[in-house]
Amino acid sequence: MTITGRRGFLKGSLAAMGGGLAAAATGGTARAAGDIKVNEWMKTLGEGVVSRPYGLPSEYESHVRRRWVEWLTATRESSVSFTPIQDLDGIVTPNGLCFERHHGGIAEVDPSEYRLMINGLVEKPLIFTLDDLKRMPRVNRFYFLECAANSGMEWRGAQLNGCQYTHGMIHCLQYTGVALKTVLEQAGIRPNGKWILAEGGDASGLDRSIPIEKALDDCMLAFAMNGEALRPEQGYPVRLVVPGWEGNMWIKWIRRIEVGDEPWHTREETSKYTDLMEDGRSRRFTWIMDAKSVVTSPSPQAPLKYKGVNVLSGLAWSGRGKVKRVDVTFDGGRNWVEAELAPPVLSRCLTRFHVNFEWDGRPLLIQSRCIDETGYIQPTKDELRAVRGTNSIYHNNGIQTWHVMASGEVENVEIS
Ligand code: MTE
Ligand code: CO
């Protein structure tokens, strides 16, 4: 086995590796009882109610924040920030921590001026206000959104050090809104209406072609995330939700939907979200996000601090349905254990997994592998490259490897 880090081959660490791991933790974590300090907050009155009209996290959690990589893009207006998945638990992303991807900056839309137009091959072109949409039958659903470029910098080898950067172009929210089908049916789709064009109201006017089958199946026009109005960063007041499909189709600040008889775009014409293969050909219409997973702790931004019992935690997802199983290895794939899936396990939603383990201080090579309900198995990065080459940025769902060193620090590596 060869281990390749971000700066080249790693030597010596593997020899020490091996059976230093018991997957079922048996020890405890409590300390012997002793004196407990009396702190200031135990003796003084705290602030009263509504001293924080919109609550924020504790000041001790200020490290939990979106981050960006400066050299990735020329400007912040057409850039991406990353969700700090190493600091989160469960499956829901807090509203203020959702990664953002803008092509023309954040549009600040006045909801009273908001309009959604439906035109094209419909019986009756219509315009909806935000209040009109809110008076239509509601849908509430949990879904993940993953940018097609998530893990895109890792195609040619381990590059970014931390799952916030390697896997943080993802969020998972409870959406409230209206089924797109309900809105389209009010307008009445003509028999030759086979595609929709969804168009954003921001300065980039980002638009995407979506087949009518998907539009009528499970797409939503969402106006709320996790129980409150959408955040401006996520497309306030209304965004399109396209469950299981790549993030760039989830049009934010959506202003228009046109029904047509053919796609407006080929992959080659739209914002370069194209999977370029080794032979110069491109994959067309790669909309669905394949099964993927990542261990969020331990990871480079969440090192191991203690020997003995520890909890490995991670996220798995599939754009094709539910996660069926997640396997975890601590020795670079020689032995695998089945992770515990923490309910709820929902379709096209993040699924949280755990493995309790004992660490004796020896180096580890940690990976996770997701299997979805269609039976699809998350591939290794080399398996992916064998089929797709290394020209692409998009749809990298290869297995991630974390190298845990004796110090407990963790590094992004690849093994072959
Ligand atoms: N919609 C509009 N109108 N403008 C945009 O720039 N970016 C797209 C999509 N929808 C974009 C957009 C891309 S590439 C992604 S990955 C998702 O929005 C990101 O959604 P988020 O900002 O909520 O994370
Ligand atoms: Co994107």
XYZ file of C-alpha atoms and ligand atoms in Angstrom:
441
model
C 0.000 0.000 0.000
C 1.267 3.477 -0.896
C 0.113 6.472 1.086
C 0.278 9.828 -0.692
C -0.218 12.999 1.279
C -0.711 16.538 0.079
C 3.047 17.001 -0.269
C 4.078 13.561 -1.540
C 4.683 10.068 -0.205
C 4.476 9.360 3.501
C 7.083 7.062 4.957
C 7.257 4.851 7.988
C 3.797 5.349 9.327
C 2.306 2.165 7.971
C 4.743 -0.217 9.592
C 3.367 0.728 12.958
C -0.196 0.289 11.825
C -2.275 -2.790 12.205
C -4.444 -4.350 14.834
C -4.311 -1.283 17.083
C -8.018 -0.938 16.981
C -10.997 -2.491 18.653
C -14.154 -1.427 16.884
C -16.392 -1.937 19.899
C -15.389 0.421 22.685
C -15.619 -1.047 26.154
C -13.925 1.480 28.438
C -15.498 4.554 30.026
C -14.740 8.250 29.770
C -15.558 9.517 33.274
C -12.897 10.917 35.624
C -12.531 10.255 39.320
C -14.556 12.705 41.425
C -12.728 15.647 43.022
C -13.229 19.346 43.722
C -15.248 21.274 41.174
C -14.459 24.949 40.690
C -17.115 27.537 41.502
C -17.330 29.788 38.475
C -18.600 33.347 38.063
C -21.747 32.306 36.203
C -22.845 30.263 39.212
C -22.920 33.343 41.428
C -24.176 36.248 39.340
C -27.403 37.071 37.546
C -27.283 36.498 33.827
C -28.776 38.654 31.065
C -32.567 38.771 30.890
C -34.866 37.478 28.193
C -34.727 39.195 24.811
C -31.293 40.622 25.517
C -30.603 38.632 22.348
C -33.713 39.050 20.178
C -32.292 36.710 17.566
C -30.142 34.158 19.381
C -26.568 33.421 18.354
C -24.226 30.585 19.348
C -22.079 30.806 22.481
C -18.969 32.945 22.052
C -16.976 29.779 22.734
C -18.271 28.342 19.471
C -16.978 31.183 17.306
C -14.627 28.807 15.457
C -17.711 27.147 13.947
C -18.111 29.169 10.803
C -18.221 29.142 7.037
C -14.841 29.414 5.419
C -13.601 29.962 1.905
C -10.421 29.264 -0.028
C -9.073 32.514 -1.397
C -7.102 31.101 -4.313
C -10.073 29.131 -5.674
C -11.856 32.136 -7.206
C -11.002 35.674 -8.253
C -13.873 37.362 -6.412
C -16.231 36.622 -3.541
C -19.256 37.525 -5.668
C -18.692 34.493 -7.843
C -17.356 32.094 -5.291
C -18.131 29.411 -2.773
C -17.998 29.103 1.005
C -17.925 25.800 2.839
C -20.102 24.306 5.596
C -18.087 23.433 8.748
C -19.307 19.825 8.727
C -16.547 18.773 11.155
C -18.241 20.845 13.871
C -21.834 19.730 13.303
C -23.922 16.845 14.547
C -27.085 15.151 13.420
C -28.224 15.784 9.855
C -29.633 19.313 9.824
C -27.372 22.203 8.826
C -27.992 25.353 10.889
C -29.246 28.170 8.668
C -26.293 30.461 9.295
C -23.726 27.791 8.390
C -24.989 26.591 5.011
C -22.304 26.733 2.341
C -23.030 29.348 -0.326
C -22.405 29.312 -4.037
C -23.139 32.529 -5.901
C -22.410 33.446 -9.513
C -23.443 37.083 -9.121
C -23.374 37.788 -5.396
C -26.263 37.684 -2.925
C -29.456 39.267 -4.283
C -31.347 41.236 -1.612
C -34.949 40.800 -2.743
C -37.838 42.836 -1.336
C -40.536 40.191 -0.769
C -43.342 42.628 -1.630
C -41.722 43.099 -5.059
C -41.141 39.387 -5.576
C -42.815 37.829 -8.630
C -42.656 34.351 -10.132
C -43.690 34.071 -13.774
C -44.798 30.856 -15.466
C -44.797 31.065 -19.263
C -44.035 29.102 -22.432
C -45.995 25.999 -23.409
C -48.790 26.506 -20.880
C -52.526 27.100 -21.293
C -52.454 30.197 -19.086
C -49.253 32.174 -18.367
C -49.345 33.219 -14.691
C -47.609 35.464 -12.200
C -47.457 34.606 -8.491
C -46.547 36.850 -5.569
C -44.933 35.370 -2.467
C -48.292 35.529 -0.653
C -49.957 33.702 -3.569
C -47.472 30.850 -3.137
C -48.028 30.759 0.616
C -51.765 30.248 0.087
C -51.198 27.060 -1.892
C -51.019 23.531 -0.405
C -47.789 23.094 1.604
C -45.031 20.520 1.445
C -42.383 19.921 4.155
C -39.341 17.788 3.298
C -35.733 17.213 4.368
C -33.200 17.158 1.529
C -29.455 17.535 1.049
C -28.058 19.936 -1.550
C -24.588 19.120 -2.847
C -22.728 21.278 -5.370
C -21.504 19.176 -8.297
C -18.055 20.648 -7.591
C -17.927 19.269 -4.032
C -14.565 17.419 -3.671
C -13.709 18.799 -7.112
C -10.228 19.914 -6.074
C -9.361 16.338 -5.100
C -9.590 14.713 -8.550
C -5.837 14.660 -9.048
C -4.837 13.856 -5.478
C -5.234 14.902 -1.857
C -5.202 18.674 -1.823
C -7.279 20.467 0.820
C -6.780 19.693 4.484
C -10.123 19.337 6.177
C -13.554 17.959 5.400
C -14.962 21.499 5.490
C -12.975 22.069 2.286
C -13.038 18.594 0.741
C -16.742 17.866 1.436
C -18.294 21.103 2.745
C -20.210 22.129 -0.403
C -23.233 20.419 1.076
C -26.098 21.305 3.368
C -29.228 19.515 4.538
C -32.373 21.399 5.515
C -36.043 20.994 6.123
C -37.742 22.887 3.301
C -41.240 24.282 3.398
C -42.947 25.385 0.236
C -45.191 24.386 -2.612
C -44.819 21.420 -4.939
C -43.711 22.718 -8.353
C -46.346 20.398 -9.808
C -49.120 22.386 -8.074
C -47.935 25.644 -9.623
C -47.398 24.148 -13.098
C -50.823 22.515 -13.039
C -52.470 25.876 -12.365
C -50.879 27.183 -15.543
C -51.706 23.949 -17.396
C -48.825 22.284 -19.242
C -49.438 21.804 -22.970
C -48.955 18.220 -24.275
C -45.680 19.179 -25.970
C -44.258 20.683 -22.756
C -41.311 18.388 -22.009
C -38.784 20.643 -20.255
C -38.743 23.608 -17.936
C -36.299 26.479 -17.850
C -35.813 27.700 -14.278
C -34.360 31.210 -14.111
C -32.824 33.092 -11.184
C -33.552 36.714 -10.342
C -29.991 37.569 -9.237
C -27.428 39.461 -11.316
C -26.120 36.181 -12.775
C -29.594 35.253 -14.035
C -28.493 31.644 -13.652
C -30.841 29.299 -15.489
C -31.131 25.563 -15.940
C -33.141 23.134 -18.113
C -34.951 20.416 -16.161
C -36.987 17.552 -17.685
C -40.713 17.845 -17.001
C -40.812 14.387 -15.340
C -38.506 15.633 -12.573
C -40.348 18.956 -12.304
C -43.649 17.135 -11.747
C -42.185 14.436 -9.520
C -40.671 16.032 -6.420
C -39.386 19.564 -7.159
C -40.478 22.275 -4.734
C -40.644 26.035 -4.648
C -39.370 26.578 -1.111
C -39.841 29.729 0.941
C -38.668 28.391 4.312
C -35.625 26.508 5.587
C -35.550 24.856 8.996
C -38.745 26.598 10.010
C -37.939 30.212 9.084
C -37.821 32.281 5.913
C -35.000 31.382 3.528
C -31.794 33.278 4.187
C -30.752 35.758 1.458
C -27.681 33.576 0.824
C -29.985 30.639 0.047
C -32.282 32.528 -2.344
C -34.758 34.551 -0.248
C -37.649 34.663 -0.740
C -38.048 31.565 -3.006
C -35.694 28.906 -4.371
C -36.186 25.801 -6.423
C -35.552 22.469 -4.658
C -34.487 19.621 -6.961
C -34.094 16.604 -4.636
C -31.025 14.428 -5.212
C -29.827 16.482 -8.186
C -26.706 18.646 -8.386
C -26.843 21.976 -6.565
C -26.558 24.261 -9.602
C -30.092 23.273 -10.668
C -31.573 24.494 -7.370
C -32.201 28.009 -8.721
C -32.156 30.678 -6.000
C -34.207 33.897 -6.088
C -36.245 32.102 -8.769
C -38.186 34.559 -10.956
C -39.376 32.614 -13.984
C -40.222 29.116 -15.177
C -40.716 28.604 -18.879
C -42.148 25.375 -20.238
C -40.619 24.201 -23.520
C -40.414 21.179 -25.797
C -36.632 20.704 -25.630
C -33.742 21.598 -23.313
C -32.434 25.154 -23.551
C -28.918 24.013 -22.780
C -26.539 21.264 -23.550
C -24.100 20.657 -20.724
C -21.399 22.313 -22.799
C -23.282 25.613 -22.888
C -24.236 25.969 -19.245
C -21.747 27.502 -16.823
C -19.187 24.797 -17.685
C -20.720 22.243 -15.298
C -19.362 19.615 -17.629
C -17.612 16.346 -16.833
C -14.732 16.344 -19.301
C -13.415 12.825 -19.887
C -9.870 11.715 -20.707
C -10.688 11.258 -24.422
C -12.040 14.800 -24.780
C -15.701 13.770 -24.746
C -18.037 15.082 -22.054
C -20.648 13.294 -20.023
C -24.086 14.790 -20.718
C -26.861 15.451 -18.193
C -25.112 14.132 -15.094
C -27.769 15.469 -12.798
C -28.054 12.912 -10.017
C -25.596 13.013 -7.130
C -24.248 9.497 -6.574
C -23.805 7.901 -3.154
C -21.012 9.401 -1.078
C -19.844 9.637 2.512
C -17.176 11.245 4.666
C -15.923 10.792 8.205
C -16.298 14.232 9.794
C -14.649 13.293 13.104
C -11.823 12.405 13.343
C -10.711 14.566 10.428
C -8.014 17.220 9.890
C -10.111 19.925 11.582
C -11.288 17.513 14.287
C -8.182 15.641 15.507
C -8.212 12.791 18.044
C -7.531 14.174 21.506
C -7.733 11.057 23.658
C -6.501 7.505 23.662
C -9.061 4.893 24.675
C -12.716 5.202 23.776
C -13.702 7.555 20.968
C -16.657 8.090 18.681
C -16.170 8.189 14.941
C -18.900 10.230 13.275
C -19.723 10.957 9.670
C -22.256 11.767 6.968
C -23.531 9.662 4.082
C -25.971 10.497 1.309
C -27.298 9.439 -2.070
C -29.224 11.342 -4.703
C -30.907 8.064 -5.679
C -32.689 7.348 -2.422
C -31.895 6.204 1.101
C -28.530 5.206 2.506
C -28.673 1.461 3.165
C -25.323 0.834 4.838
C -22.056 2.568 5.678
C -18.833 0.615 6.208
C -15.834 2.081 7.999
C -12.207 0.942 7.964
C -9.441 2.021 10.324
C -6.622 0.230 8.482
C -6.908 1.503 4.938
C -9.435 -1.073 3.769
C -8.081 -4.376 5.121
C -10.914 -4.696 7.620
C -14.325 -3.043 7.540
C -16.957 -2.605 10.247
C -20.564 -1.650 9.688
C -21.373 1.784 11.076
C -24.487 2.476 13.120
C -26.949 4.652 11.167
C -28.595 7.248 13.396
C -32.296 7.669 12.562
C -33.986 9.244 10.758
C -32.696 7.704 7.528
C -34.552 9.639 4.822
C -34.427 9.539 1.044
C -32.028 12.049 -0.587
C -31.164 13.431 2.816
C -27.965 13.343 4.849
C -27.661 10.274 7.085
C -25.528 10.415 10.232
C -23.391 7.395 11.117
C -21.264 6.448 14.121
C -18.704 3.837 15.133
C -17.504 3.581 18.744
C -13.834 2.585 18.849
C -10.794 2.334 21.089
C -7.585 4.048 20.000
C -4.224 2.949 21.380
C -2.243 5.759 19.774
C -1.154 3.925 16.657
C -1.577 5.551 13.220
C -4.853 4.850 11.453
C -6.063 5.081 7.877
C -9.768 5.853 8.149
C -12.265 5.592 5.298
C -16.029 5.302 4.965
C -17.977 3.681 2.140
C -21.652 4.330 1.463
C -24.049 1.820 -0.081
C -27.431 3.177 -1.116
C -30.795 1.459 -1.455
C -30.225 0.831 -5.177
C -27.211 -1.334 -4.205
C -24.716 1.200 -5.615
C -21.395 1.136 -3.738
C -19.340 4.310 -3.329
C -16.177 3.795 -5.440
C -12.548 4.414 -4.508
C -10.929 7.453 -6.075
C -8.795 5.203 -8.282
C -11.877 3.316 -9.492
C -13.449 6.656 -10.407
C -10.343 7.879 -12.208
C -10.120 4.655 -14.208
C -13.511 5.476 -15.730
C -13.535 9.284 -15.783
C -9.875 10.335 -15.957
C -8.732 13.447 -14.119
C -9.948 16.318 -16.305
C -13.173 16.842 -14.460
C -14.003 18.969 -11.461
C -17.494 17.596 -10.959
C -19.070 14.507 -9.424
C -16.137 13.259 -7.393
C -17.795 10.821 -4.986
C -14.668 8.741 -4.325
C -13.831 7.304 -0.915
C -11.949 9.774 1.319
C -8.932 8.663 3.394
C -7.849 10.326 6.640
C -4.436 9.456 8.075
C -4.510 9.695 11.882
C -0.986 10.161 13.195
C 0.359 9.092 16.581
C -0.127 12.670 17.791
C -3.843 12.427 16.992
C -3.498 14.955 14.193
C -5.214 13.987 10.971
C -4.158 14.485 7.366
C -5.845 14.181 3.984
C -4.085 11.355 2.092
C -4.714 8.870 -0.673
C -3.837 5.197 -0.658
C -3.320 2.956 -3.641
N -29.144 30.190 -8.281
C -28.893 31.458 -8.683
N -29.927 32.233 -9.017
N -27.632 31.932 -8.754
C -26.539 31.134 -8.416
O -25.411 31.609 -8.481
N -25.771 28.886 -7.721
C -26.108 27.468 -7.866
C -27.435 27.157 -7.173
N -28.431 28.117 -7.514
C -26.781 29.784 -8.020
C -28.129 29.370 -7.932
C -25.107 26.532 -7.370
S -23.798 26.175 -8.387
C -25.287 25.821 -6.206
S -24.222 24.609 -5.771
C -26.398 26.116 -5.298
O -27.234 27.166 -5.784
C -25.847 26.511 -3.951
O -26.873 26.737 -3.051
P -26.561 27.424 -1.653
O -25.941 28.758 -1.928
O -27.828 27.438 -0.912
O -25.543 26.547 -0.974
Co -22.787 24.392 -7.463
